[in-house]
Amino acid sequence: MTTKQTLRAAFPSAAWFAALQQRMNGETERFKRLGFADSRAIFIVKADAEMQRDRSFGVVFDTYECTEVRELSPADAAAFGHDWKLEGPYGAWKEMIENIRAHGAADADHTLGRLSLLKHPFRLYGDDQMRVDLFYRQQSSFQEYIDGAAAVETTFSP
Amino acid sequence: MGITFPTPKENTERLRRLPQVRRWRDGDYTPGAWLTAPSTEQGGAWGSWGNSVTPGRRGITFMDVNKADKSGVPATGPGLTVDRSGGAAPEQPRYQYQMREKYECWSDNLESLLEEALSRQWYASTDIPWDKLEPLPPDQERALCQFVTFLHVVEFNPTDVIPYWMTRIDPAFSEARLFLATQCADESRHMEVFGKRLFANGGGPGVEPFAHAVMHPVPPHLMAVPQETLKLLQGKGPGYEFLQYNYQTQLLGESLVLDFFRFGEFLGRNPCDKEIFRRVLQDEARHVSYGTMHIKYYLEHAPKAERERALELLHYLAAASEAGGAGYDLLLNPNVIEPFVYLAAGSMDNIEQGWQYAREFWVKVVEEYLGRCERAGFPRWDTCLLPREAPF
Amino acid sequence: MTAQEPHKEKPQRVRIMPMKRLTPLPLPPVASIREKMRQHPLAVNLAEHTFHEWFTTPLNGDTWSRWGCAAQMGPDGLTFDRINNVSGAAEPSDRGYARLRHTRYVTLHPGITPELSERIAPKQAPERELDRKYLAWADDAGKLAEEAMARQWRPGLTVRWDEMECLSPQMERAFDQFATYLIQAQQFCSDAMGPFIGRVHYQFMEVKTLMACELFDYNLHCAMLRKRVMSNGGGMGQQVDGFDAGVLEVCNEASQGFEGFQQRDLTGMTLALDVLFNGVVLDFLRLAESAHVSSFDRRFFRQMQQDTARHVAWGCRRVKYHLEHAPDREDVVLRLDCIAEQAEAGQAAGHLLNPQVIEPLAVLLGGAPEKAGEGYAILRRFWPQFAGNYLARLDAAGLPRRGRSLIPEQPPF
């Protein structure tokens, strides 16, 4: 099932991650086939030549849904209680999102696993290796969540 | 067998003389003590009573059930054949399960890992988008199939041995048995899915992955760990304690293979290959998580003398395994690393880039392994024998 | 024994070899280890950045055996059968090869001569114990394995816990006691058959896969039943003793506690456990499904039946294959008959007439403890099916026991 509603949002913004949330929560049956996903994730868009300051977004996955999305200040981020953080420069995020939009899902060079494996351009990390391992344990669900960008008309406003 | 059995007629007569059968034949259907016996808590033979759980968004989980169960998980199993929270009359038999201490099998994240494992089972024949497989350039298909040949050969091994420990675990720790059963199903599916991938895109199985080690064994004078020690470690099978297996396979071996899978996802060139590696790495990450957190539980809950012995054993196993077959040799297997390099490069024109990727991969593998050792409670940052940088 | 006497613990019922502890041998000094690691031939080779045999071997059907052979996916996905058809190894050969942990898909390296191969292979390895086709294989093993995986219960998708219904306290107690027995039965099966998986040679990978599924099924049933029992106002019941009578002894005899190196009797174990024991469990599940339970509980029993029926089918096919292909068929028939007698004698008394199993089932069938008599009436009418189904399965497996079976054809009560 795909959502018929057209979703529009600017990237990076809480609204953009919320659009992915909306799509995920509208497709519970599909996510059920992948299994539970339980993570407190922080997605970080790092400043680069196109963007001046880092932006962080806390996203909570619970069972088959995304239950919370919010932008985090540095103080909020410290208190968020993350399991893992996925961080990449704005340019890499933009390329990934455009790729997902163009192909309907990330192509071979733009999956979260591919982008983060060698710590560049994305980096996956956390304070506790076991909690970082949650990302690997439930990766299909997170990839599906991000692939939701295919259905979001994204404007880029760094 | 030397046993004489009755004839069918004699047997029927024997059965008719059983006390309960005589009672039923007399029309006495009064249920036995099970219907009215008080619970264990009240000194009776019934197990537990009055457990209620309201289903949540994920149904009913083991976390919910255990929260509601007043009896809790005992530190030592009672030796009953009934599942935990069950009861028994005093005259009913007890058994000496070989693993009857909670610390021998438990981990703090066991229930949630079990739930995750149950909810993330998949079916290789139809959950993988085989129809999205695309023809690869011949050398890439060759490299991928060589890598997959190795995985196909090694993946089932845990399913061969885990059931022995499952059988030894006191039923009071049923979650440990159940989780290990999910791992058996996972590993079996991995052998299956890699076997299927070999033939799905025209590549076929590659060179026997350990043939080089047979034909060109490391000469004794260059062996970092003596032959006798390696032989000793190869005896890590089900005849040995579970802790040893947990380090060598669940923490070290599965940890390295998890990274191989992650690299496989990185290298996959189409949605089918990506999905295969994504699915198997999810499974593998659970096994690593259990292995790591079980060792942590063991070290935190075993009696002091046992804890000290375990710690010494773990460091010994780690030193010998890092330098030997399960660690260094595995990471140097040319039938794994070379295909990696080729796939990462994409072609011979770019091959140095492929080697660079493999070196970066090595650093990350060792770092994550060390992170897990630390989490398990036996940090090896300063003592690890695996080089932090790739030797190539 | 009186209630006051301390418990005398017995060895665990399913025999399994004891666990040893490793006695470490001293390691060389760290500096020496590190130096030799630096000189490791594989490290030196890799540092040369040249590719080895896997890259240079011709794709001509020798070492790289099946280049260009691609299986086509069908409506049932990419199944073992579809792969096997192009693998060049559709059927396993009669004897497993010396390299113990390779499936038959991978061509053995021609550079390793048969002599070298024998020299390096452990002579006493678990996989050698069941390396003959007649000892481990079954016709359509691939199809059975696919069915096991395709129909595997996915509780996350199919169990709707919010539809669980409260039962009256007495009916809940009857349900819980019956479920407690089922959990024990499933655990027993898992314990008895699980360690056999590692004894089957990799040549028979479909059988290994099928057995891994079976092991998972048993444990999944335990998991789901435990949740059910521990969440609906009741709880885990009283330990049931004796339901494994006859079968336990056969399984222990078949495995010899997995000690030492010897041929294990997979067929004897499957005859007792899958054909007889699981056949009885299957019939009990059918009865329970038709009892006065909620529709939620009924779906539970139905799902378990599907899985259990597969286990029975595997057992029948295993026995059949063995009987059809064993070189010493007459001896095998004698041995299996003896095993069947032992298992039947124990099961008739300890399982089919076990009051801790039959009583709660009769209450569930009758609808209340005071209506247990109606439940017994149903059990009496049903009884010929216990014997009949079992005998029909043995007929199909080629081990007819009509007129000799120790499972009475009519109810003894």
Coordinates of N, CA, C and O in Angstrom, one line a residue, chain B residues 176-313:
Chain B
A176 N 16.2 -18.7 27.1 CA 17.5 -19.0 26.5 C 17.4 -20.1 25.5 O 17.9 -20.0 24.4
R177 N 16.6 -21.2 25.8 CA 16.4 -22.2 24.9 C 15.8 -21.7 23.6 O 16.1 -22.0 22.5
L178 N 14.7 -20.9 23.8 CA 13.9 -20.4 22.7 C 14.8 -19.5 21.8 O 14.7 -19.6 20.6
F179 N 15.6 -18.6 22.4 CA 16.4 -17.7 21.6 C 17.4 -18.5 20.8 O 17.6 -18.3 19.6
L180 N 18.0 -19.5 21.4 CA 19.0 -20.3 20.7 C 18.3 -21.1 19.5 O 18.9 -21.3 18.4
A181 N 17.0 -21.5 19.7 CA 16.3 -22.1 18.6 C 16.1 -21.2 17.4 O 16.2 -21.6 16.3
T182 N 15.9 -19.9 17.7 CA 15.8 -18.9 16.6 C 17.1 -18.8 15.9 O 17.1 -18.6 14.7
Q183 N 18.2 -18.9 16.6 CA 19.5 -18.8 16.0 C 19.7 -20.0 15.0 O 20.2 -19.8 13.9
C184 N 19.3 -21.2 15.5 CA 19.4 -22.3 14.6 C 18.6 -22.1 13.3 O 19.1 -22.5 12.2
A185 N 17.4 -21.6 13.4 CA 16.6 -21.4 12.2 C 17.3 -20.3 11.4 O 17.4 -20.5 10.1
D186 N 17.8 -19.3 12.0 CA 18.5 -18.2 11.2 C 19.7 -18.8 10.4 O 19.8 -18.5 9.2
E187 N 20.5 -19.5 11.1 CA 21.8 -20.0 10.4 C 21.4 -21.0 9.3 O 22.1 -21.0 8.3
S188 N 20.4 -21.8 9.5 CA 20.0 -22.7 8.5 C 19.5 -21.9 7.3 O 19.8 -22.2 6.1
R189 N 18.8 -20.9 7.5 CA 18.3 -20.0 6.4 C 19.4 -19.3 5.7 O 19.3 -19.1 4.5
H190 N 20.5 -19.0 6.4 CA 21.6 -18.4 5.8 C 22.3 -19.3 4.8 O 22.6 -18.9 3.7
M191 N 22.5 -20.6 5.2 CA 23.1 -21.5 4.3 C 22.2 -21.7 3.1 O 22.7 -21.7 1.9
E192 N 20.9 -21.7 3.3 CA 19.9 -21.8 2.2 C 20.0 -20.6 1.3 O 20.1 -20.8 0.0
V193 N 19.9 -19.4 1.8 CA 19.8 -18.3 0.9 C 21.1 -18.1 0.2 O 21.1 -17.7 -1.0
F194 N 22.3 -18.4 0.8 CA 23.5 -18.2 0.0 C 23.6 -19.3 -1.0 O 24.1 -19.0 -2.1
G195 N 23.2 -20.5 -0.7 CA 23.2 -21.6 -1.7 C 22.3 -21.2 -2.9 O 22.7 -21.4 -4.1
K196 N 21.2 -20.5 -2.6 CA 20.3 -20.1 -3.7 C 20.9 -19.0 -4.5 O 20.7 -18.9 -5.7
R197 N 21.6 -18.1 -3.8 CA 22.2 -17.0 -4.6 C 23.2 -17.5 -5.6 O 23.4 -16.9 -6.6
L198 N 23.9 -18.5 -5.2 CA 24.9 -19.1 -6.1 C 24.4 -19.4 -7.5 O 25.1 -19.2 -8.5
F199 N 23.1 -19.9 -7.5 CA 22.6 -20.3 -8.7 C 21.5 -19.3 -9.3 O 20.9 -19.6 -10.3
A200 N 21.3 -18.2 -8.7 CA 20.3 -17.4 -9.1 C 20.6 -16.4 -10.2 O 19.8 -15.9 -10.9
N201 N 21.9 -16.3 -10.4 CA 22.3 -15.2 -11.4 C 23.4 -15.8 -12.4 O 24.1 -15.0 -13.0
G202 N 23.5 -17.1 -12.4 CA 24.4 -17.7 -13.5 C 25.8 -17.8 -13.0 O 26.6 -18.3 -13.8
G203 N 26.2 -17.5 -11.8 CA 27.6 -17.5 -11.4 C 28.0 -18.9 -11.0 O 29.0 -19.5 -11.5
G204 N 27.2 -19.5 -10.1 CA 27.6 -20.9 -9.6 C 28.6 -20.8 -8.5 O 29.3 -19.8 -8.3
P205 N 28.8 -22.0 -7.8 CA 29.7 -22.0 -6.7 C 31.2 -21.8 -7.2 O 31.6 -22.3 -8.2
G206 N 31.9 -21.1 -6.4 CA 33.3 -20.8 -6.7 C 34.3 -21.9 -6.2 O 33.9 -23.0 -5.9
V207 N 35.5 -21.5 -6.0 CA 36.5 -22.4 -5.5 C 36.3 -22.8 -4.0 O 35.8 -22.0 -3.2
E208 N 36.5 -24.0 -3.7 CA 36.3 -24.5 -2.4 C 37.0 -23.6 -1.4 O 38.3 -23.4 -1.5
P209 N 36.3 -22.9 -0.5 CA 36.9 -21.8 0.2 C 38.1 -22.0 1.1 O 38.9 -21.1 1.4
F210 N 38.2 -23.3 1.6 CA 39.3 -23.5 2.5 C 40.4 -24.4 1.9 O 41.3 -24.9 2.5
A211 N 40.3 -24.6 0.5 CA 41.3 -25.5 -0.2 C 42.7 -25.0 0.0 O 43.6 -25.7 0.2
H212 N 42.8 -23.6 -0.1 CA 44.2 -23.1 0.0 C 44.9 -23.5 1.3 O 46.1 -23.7 1.4
A213 N 44.1 -23.5 2.4 CA 44.6 -23.8 3.7 C 45.1 -25.3 3.8 O 46.0 -25.7 4.5
V214 N 44.4 -26.1 3.0 CA 44.7 -27.6 3.0 C 46.0 -27.8 2.1 O 46.9 -28.5 2.5
M215 N 46.0 -27.1 1.0 CA 47.1 -27.3 0.1 C 48.4 -26.6 0.5 O 49.5 -27.0 0.1
H216 N 48.2 -25.5 1.1 CA 49.3 -24.7 1.5 C 49.2 -24.3 3.0 O 49.0 -23.2 3.4
P217 N 49.4 -25.3 3.9 CA 49.2 -25.0 5.3 C 50.4 -24.1 5.8 O 51.5 -24.1 5.2
V218 N 50.1 -23.4 6.8 CA 51.2 -22.5 7.4 C 52.3 -23.4 7.9 O 52.0 -24.3 8.7
P219 N 53.5 -23.2 7.5 CA 54.6 -24.1 8.1 C 54.7 -23.9 9.6 O 54.5 -22.8 10.1
P220 N 55.0 -25.0 10.3 CA 55.0 -24.9 11.8 C 55.9 -23.8 12.3 O 55.5 -23.1 13.3
H221 N 57.0 -23.5 11.7 CA 57.9 -22.4 12.2 C 57.3 -21.0 12.1 O 57.7 -20.1 12.7
L222 N 56.2 -20.9 11.2 CA 55.5 -19.6 11.1 C 54.2 -19.5 11.8 O 53.5 -18.5 11.7
M223 N 53.9 -20.6 12.5 CA 52.5 -20.6 13.2 C 52.6 -19.7 14.5 O 53.4 -20.0 15.3
A224 N 51.8 -18.7 14.5 CA 51.8 -17.8 15.7 C 51.4 -18.5 16.9 O 51.9 -18.3 18.0
V225 N 50.4 -19.5 16.8 CA 49.9 -20.3 17.9 C 50.3 -21.7 17.6 O 50.0 -22.2 16.5
P226 N 50.9 -22.4 18.6 CA 51.3 -23.8 18.3 C 50.1 -24.7 17.9 O 49.0 -24.5 18.3
Q227 N 50.5 -25.7 17.1 CA 49.5 -26.6 16.5 C 48.6 -27.2 17.6 O 47.4 -27.3 17.5
E228 N 49.3 -27.6 18.7 CA 48.5 -28.3 19.8 C 47.5 -27.4 20.4 O 46.3 -27.8 20.7
T229 N 47.8 -26.1 20.5 CA 46.8 -25.1 21.0 C 45.6 -25.0 20.0 O 44.5 -24.9 20.4
L230 N 46.0 -24.9 18.7 CA 44.9 -24.7 17.7 C 44.0 -26.0 17.8 O 42.8 -25.8 17.7
K231 N 44.6 -27.1 17.9 CA 43.8 -28.3 18.0 C 42.9 -28.3 19.2 O 41.7 -28.7 19.1
L232 N 43.4 -27.8 20.3 CA 42.7 -27.7 21.5 C 41.4 -26.8 21.3 O 40.3 -27.1 21.7
L233 N 41.7 -25.7 20.6 CA 40.6 -24.7 20.4 C 39.6 -25.3 19.4 O 38.4 -25.0 19.4
Q234 N 40.1 -26.1 18.4 CA 39.1 -26.7 17.5 C 38.2 -27.7 18.2 O 37.1 -28.0 17.7
G235 N 38.6 -28.1 19.4 CA 37.7 -29.0 20.1 C 36.7 -28.1 20.9 O 36.3 -28.5 22.0
K236 N 36.3 -27.0 20.3 CA 35.4 -26.1 21.0 C 33.9 -26.5 20.9 O 33.0 -25.8 21.1
G237 N 33.8 -27.7 20.4 CA 32.4 -28.2 20.1 C 31.5 -28.4 21.3 O 31.8 -27.9 22.4
P238 N 30.4 -29.1 21.1 CA 29.4 -29.1 22.1 C 29.8 -30.0 23.3 O 29.1 -30.0 24.3
G239 N 31.0 -30.6 23.3 CA 31.4 -31.3 24.5 C 32.1 -30.4 25.5 O 32.5 -30.8 26.5
Y240 N 32.2 -29.1 25.1 CA 32.8 -28.1 26.0 C 31.8 -27.1 26.6 O 30.6 -27.0 26.1
E241 N 32.2 -26.4 27.6 CA 31.3 -25.5 28.3 C 30.8 -24.4 27.3 O 31.5 -24.0 26.4
F242 N 29.6 -23.9 27.6 CA 28.9 -22.9 26.8 C 29.7 -21.6 26.7 O 29.6 -20.9 25.7
L243 N 30.3 -21.2 27.8 CA 31.0 -20.0 27.8 C 32.1 -19.9 26.7 O 32.2 -18.9 26.0
Q244 N 32.8 -21.0 26.5 CA 33.8 -21.1 25.5 C 33.2 -20.9 24.1 O 33.7 -20.1 23.2
Y245 N 32.1 -21.6 23.9 CA 31.4 -21.4 22.6 C 31.0 -20.0 22.4 O 31.1 -19.4 21.3
N246 N 30.5 -19.4 23.4 CA 29.9 -18.0 23.3 C 31.0 -17.1 22.9 O 30.8 -16.2 22.1
Y247 N 32.2 -17.2 23.5 CA 33.2 -16.3 23.0 C 33.6 -16.6 21.6 O 33.6 -15.7 20.7
Q248 N 34.0 -17.9 21.3 CA 34.6 -18.2 20.0 C 33.7 -18.0 18.9 O 34.1 -17.5 17.8
T249 N 32.4 -18.4 19.1 CA 31.5 -18.3 17.9 C 30.6 -17.1 18.0 O 30.5 -16.3 17.1
Q250 N 29.9 -16.9 19.1 CA 28.9 -15.9 19.2 C 29.6 -14.5 19.2 O 29.1 -13.6 18.5
L251 N 30.7 -14.3 19.9 CA 31.3 -13.0 20.0 C 32.3 -12.8 18.9 O 32.2 -11.8 18.1
L252 N 33.3 -13.7 18.8 CA 34.3 -13.4 17.8 C 33.9 -13.8 16.4 O 33.8 -12.9 15.5
G253 N 33.5 -15.1 16.2 CA 33.2 -15.5 14.9 C 32.0 -14.8 14.2 O 32.1 -14.3 13.1
E254 N 30.9 -14.8 15.0 CA 29.7 -14.1 14.4 C 29.9 -12.6 14.3 O 29.4 -12.0 13.4
S255 N 30.8 -12.1 15.1 CA 31.1 -10.6 15.0 C 31.8 -10.4 13.7 O 31.5 -9.4 13.0
L256 N 32.8 -11.2 13.3 CA 33.5 -11.0 12.1 C 32.6 -11.2 10.9 O 32.6 -10.5 9.9
V257 N 31.8 -12.3 11.0 CA 30.8 -12.6 9.9 C 29.8 -11.5 9.8 O 29.4 -11.1 8.7
L258 N 29.4 -10.9 10.9 CA 28.4 -9.8 10.8 C 29.1 -8.7 10.0 O 28.4 -8.1 9.1
D259 N 30.3 -8.4 10.2 CA 31.0 -7.4 9.4 C 31.1 -7.8 7.9 O 31.0 -7.0 7.0
F260 N 31.3 -9.1 7.7 CA 31.4 -9.6 6.3 C 30.0 -9.3 5.6 O 29.9 -8.9 4.5
F261 N 29.0 -9.5 6.4 CA 27.6 -9.3 5.8 C 27.4 -7.8 5.5 O 26.8 -7.4 4.6
R262 N 27.9 -7.0 6.5 CA 27.7 -5.5 6.3 C 28.5 -5.1 5.0 O 28.0 -4.3 4.3
F263 N 29.7 -5.7 4.9 CA 30.4 -5.4 3.7 C 29.7 -5.9 2.4 O 29.7 -5.3 1.4
G264 N 29.0 -7.0 2.6 CA 28.2 -7.6 1.5 C 27.1 -6.6 1.1 O 26.9 -6.4 -0.1
E265 N 26.5 -6.0 2.1 CA 25.4 -5.1 1.8 C 26.0 -3.9 1.0 O 25.5 -3.3 0.1
F266 N 27.2 -3.5 1.5 CA 27.9 -2.4 0.9 C 28.2 -2.7 -0.6 O 28.1 -1.8 -1.4
L267 N 28.6 -3.9 -0.8 CA 29.0 -4.3 -2.2 C 27.9 -4.6 -3.1 O 28.0 -4.6 -4.3
G268 N 26.7 -5.0 -2.6 CA 25.6 -5.4 -3.4 C 25.2 -4.4 -4.4 O 25.2 -3.2 -4.1
R269 N 25.0 -4.9 -5.7 CA 24.8 -3.9 -6.8 C 23.3 -3.9 -7.2 O 23.0 -3.2 -8.2
N270 N 22.4 -4.6 -6.5 CA 21.0 -4.6 -6.9 C 20.2 -4.9 -5.7 O 20.7 -5.3 -4.7
P271 N 18.9 -4.6 -5.8 CA 18.0 -4.7 -4.6 C 18.0 -6.1 -4.0 O 17.8 -6.3 -2.8
C272 N 18.2 -7.1 -4.9 CA 18.2 -8.5 -4.4 C 19.4 -8.8 -3.5 O 19.2 -9.2 -2.3
D273 N 20.5 -8.5 -4.0 CA 21.7 -8.7 -3.2 C 21.7 -7.9 -1.9 O 22.1 -8.3 -0.8
K274 N 21.3 -6.7 -2.1 CA 21.2 -5.8 -0.9 C 20.3 -6.4 0.2 O 20.6 -6.4 1.4
E275 N 19.2 -6.9 -0.3 CA 18.2 -7.4 0.7 C 18.7 -8.7 1.4 O 18.5 -8.9 2.6
I276 N 19.4 -9.5 0.6 CA 19.9 -10.7 1.2 C 20.8 -10.4 2.3 O 20.7 -10.8 3.5
F277 N 21.8 -9.5 2.1 CA 22.7 -9.1 3.1 C 22.1 -8.4 4.3 O 22.5 -8.5 5.4
R278 N 21.1 -7.6 4.0 CA 20.5 -6.8 5.0 C 19.7 -7.8 6.0 O 19.8 -7.6 7.2
R279 N 19.1 -8.7 5.4 CA 18.3 -9.7 6.2 C 19.3 -10.5 7.1 O 19.1 -10.8 8.2
V280 N 20.3 -11.0 6.4 CA 21.2 -11.9 7.2 C 22.0 -11.1 8.3 O 22.3 -11.6 9.4
L281 N 22.3 -9.9 8.0 CA 23.1 -9.1 9.0 C 22.2 -8.8 10.2 O 22.7 -8.7 11.3
Q282 N 20.9 -8.6 9.9 CA 20.0 -8.4 11.1 C 20.0 -9.6 12.0 O 20.1 -9.5 13.2
D283 N 19.9 -10.8 11.4 CA 20.0 -12.0 12.2 C 21.3 -12.1 13.0 O 21.3 -12.4 14.2
E284 N 22.4 -11.9 12.2 CA 23.7 -12.1 12.8 C 23.9 -11.1 14.0 O 24.5 -11.4 15.0
A285 N 23.4 -9.9 13.8 CA 23.6 -8.9 14.9 C 22.9 -9.3 16.2 O 23.4 -9.0 17.3
R286 N 21.8 -10.1 16.1 CA 21.1 -10.6 17.3 C 22.0 -11.6 18.0 O 22.1 -11.6 19.2
H287 N 22.6 -12.5 17.1 CA 23.5 -13.5 17.7 C 24.7 -12.9 18.4 O 25.0 -13.4 19.5
V288 N 25.2 -11.9 17.8 CA 26.4 -11.3 18.4 C 25.9 -10.6 19.7 O 26.6 -10.6 20.8
S289 N 24.8 -10.0 19.7 CA 24.3 -9.2 20.9 C 24.1 -10.2 22.0 O 24.5 -10.0 23.2
Y290 N 23.5 -11.4 21.7 CA 23.3 -12.4 22.8 C 24.6 -12.8 23.3 O 24.8 -12.9 24.5
G291 N 25.6 -13.2 22.4 CA 26.9 -13.7 22.9 C 27.6 -12.7 23.8 O 28.1 -13.0 24.8
T292 N 27.5 -11.4 23.4 CA 28.2 -10.4 24.1 C 27.6 -10.2 25.5 O 28.2 -10.2 26.5
M293 N 26.3 -10.1 25.4 CA 25.6 -9.7 26.7 C 25.5 -11.0 27.6 O 25.4 -10.8 28.8
H294 N 25.5 -12.2 27.0 CA 25.6 -13.3 27.9 C 26.9 -13.4 28.7 O 26.9 -13.7 29.9
I295 N 28.0 -13.1 28.0 CA 29.3 -13.2 28.6 C 29.3 -12.1 29.8 O 29.8 -12.4 30.9
K296 N 28.7 -11.0 29.5 CA 28.6 -9.9 30.5 C 27.9 -10.4 31.7 O 28.3 -10.3 32.8
Y297 N 26.7 -11.1 31.4 CA 25.9 -11.6 32.5 C 26.7 -12.6 33.3 O 26.6 -12.6 34.6
Y298 N 27.4 -13.5 32.6 CA 28.2 -14.5 33.3 C 29.2 -13.9 34.2 O 29.3 -14.2 35.4
L299 N 29.9 -12.9 33.7 CA 31.0 -12.3 34.5 C 30.4 -11.5 35.7 O 31.1 -11.3 36.7
E300 N 29.2 -11.0 35.5 CA 28.6 -10.2 36.6 C 27.9 -11.0 37.7 O 27.7 -10.6 38.8
H301 N 27.5 -12.3 37.3 CA 26.7 -13.0 38.2 C 27.3 -14.4 38.7 O 26.7 -15.0 39.6
A302 N 28.3 -14.8 38.1 CA 28.9 -16.1 38.6 C 29.6 -15.8 39.9 O 30.0 -14.7 40.2
P303 N 29.7 -16.9 40.8 CA 30.4 -16.7 42.0 C 31.8 -16.3 41.8 O 32.4 -16.5 40.7
K304 N 32.4 -15.6 42.8 CA 33.7 -14.9 42.6 C 34.8 -15.8 42.0 O 35.4 -15.5 41.0
A305 N 34.9 -17.0 42.5 CA 36.0 -17.9 42.0 C 35.7 -18.3 40.6 O 36.7 -18.3 39.7
E306 N 34.5 -18.5 40.2 CA 34.1 -18.9 38.9 C 34.3 -17.7 37.9 O 34.8 -17.9 36.8
R307 N 34.0 -16.5 38.4 CA 34.2 -15.3 37.6 C 35.6 -15.1 37.3 O 36.0 -14.8 36.1
E308 N 36.5 -15.3 38.3 CA 37.9 -15.2 38.0 C 38.4 -16.2 37.0 O 39.2 -15.9 36.1
R309 N 38.0 -17.4 37.2 CA 38.4 -18.5 36.2 C 37.9 -18.1 34.8 O 38.6 -18.2 33.8
A310 N 36.6 -17.6 34.7 CA 36.0 -17.3 33.4 C 36.8 -16.2 32.7 O 37.0 -16.2 31.5
L311 N 37.1 -15.2 33.5 CA 37.8 -14.1 33.0 C 39.2 -14.5 32.4 O 39.6 -14.1 31.3
E312 N 39.9 -15.3 33.1 CA 41.2 -15.8 32.7 C 41.0 -16.7 31.4 O 41.7 -16.5 30.4
L313 N 40.0 -17.5 31.4 CA 39.7 -18.3 30.2 C 39.4 -17.4 29.0 O 39.9 -17.7 27.9

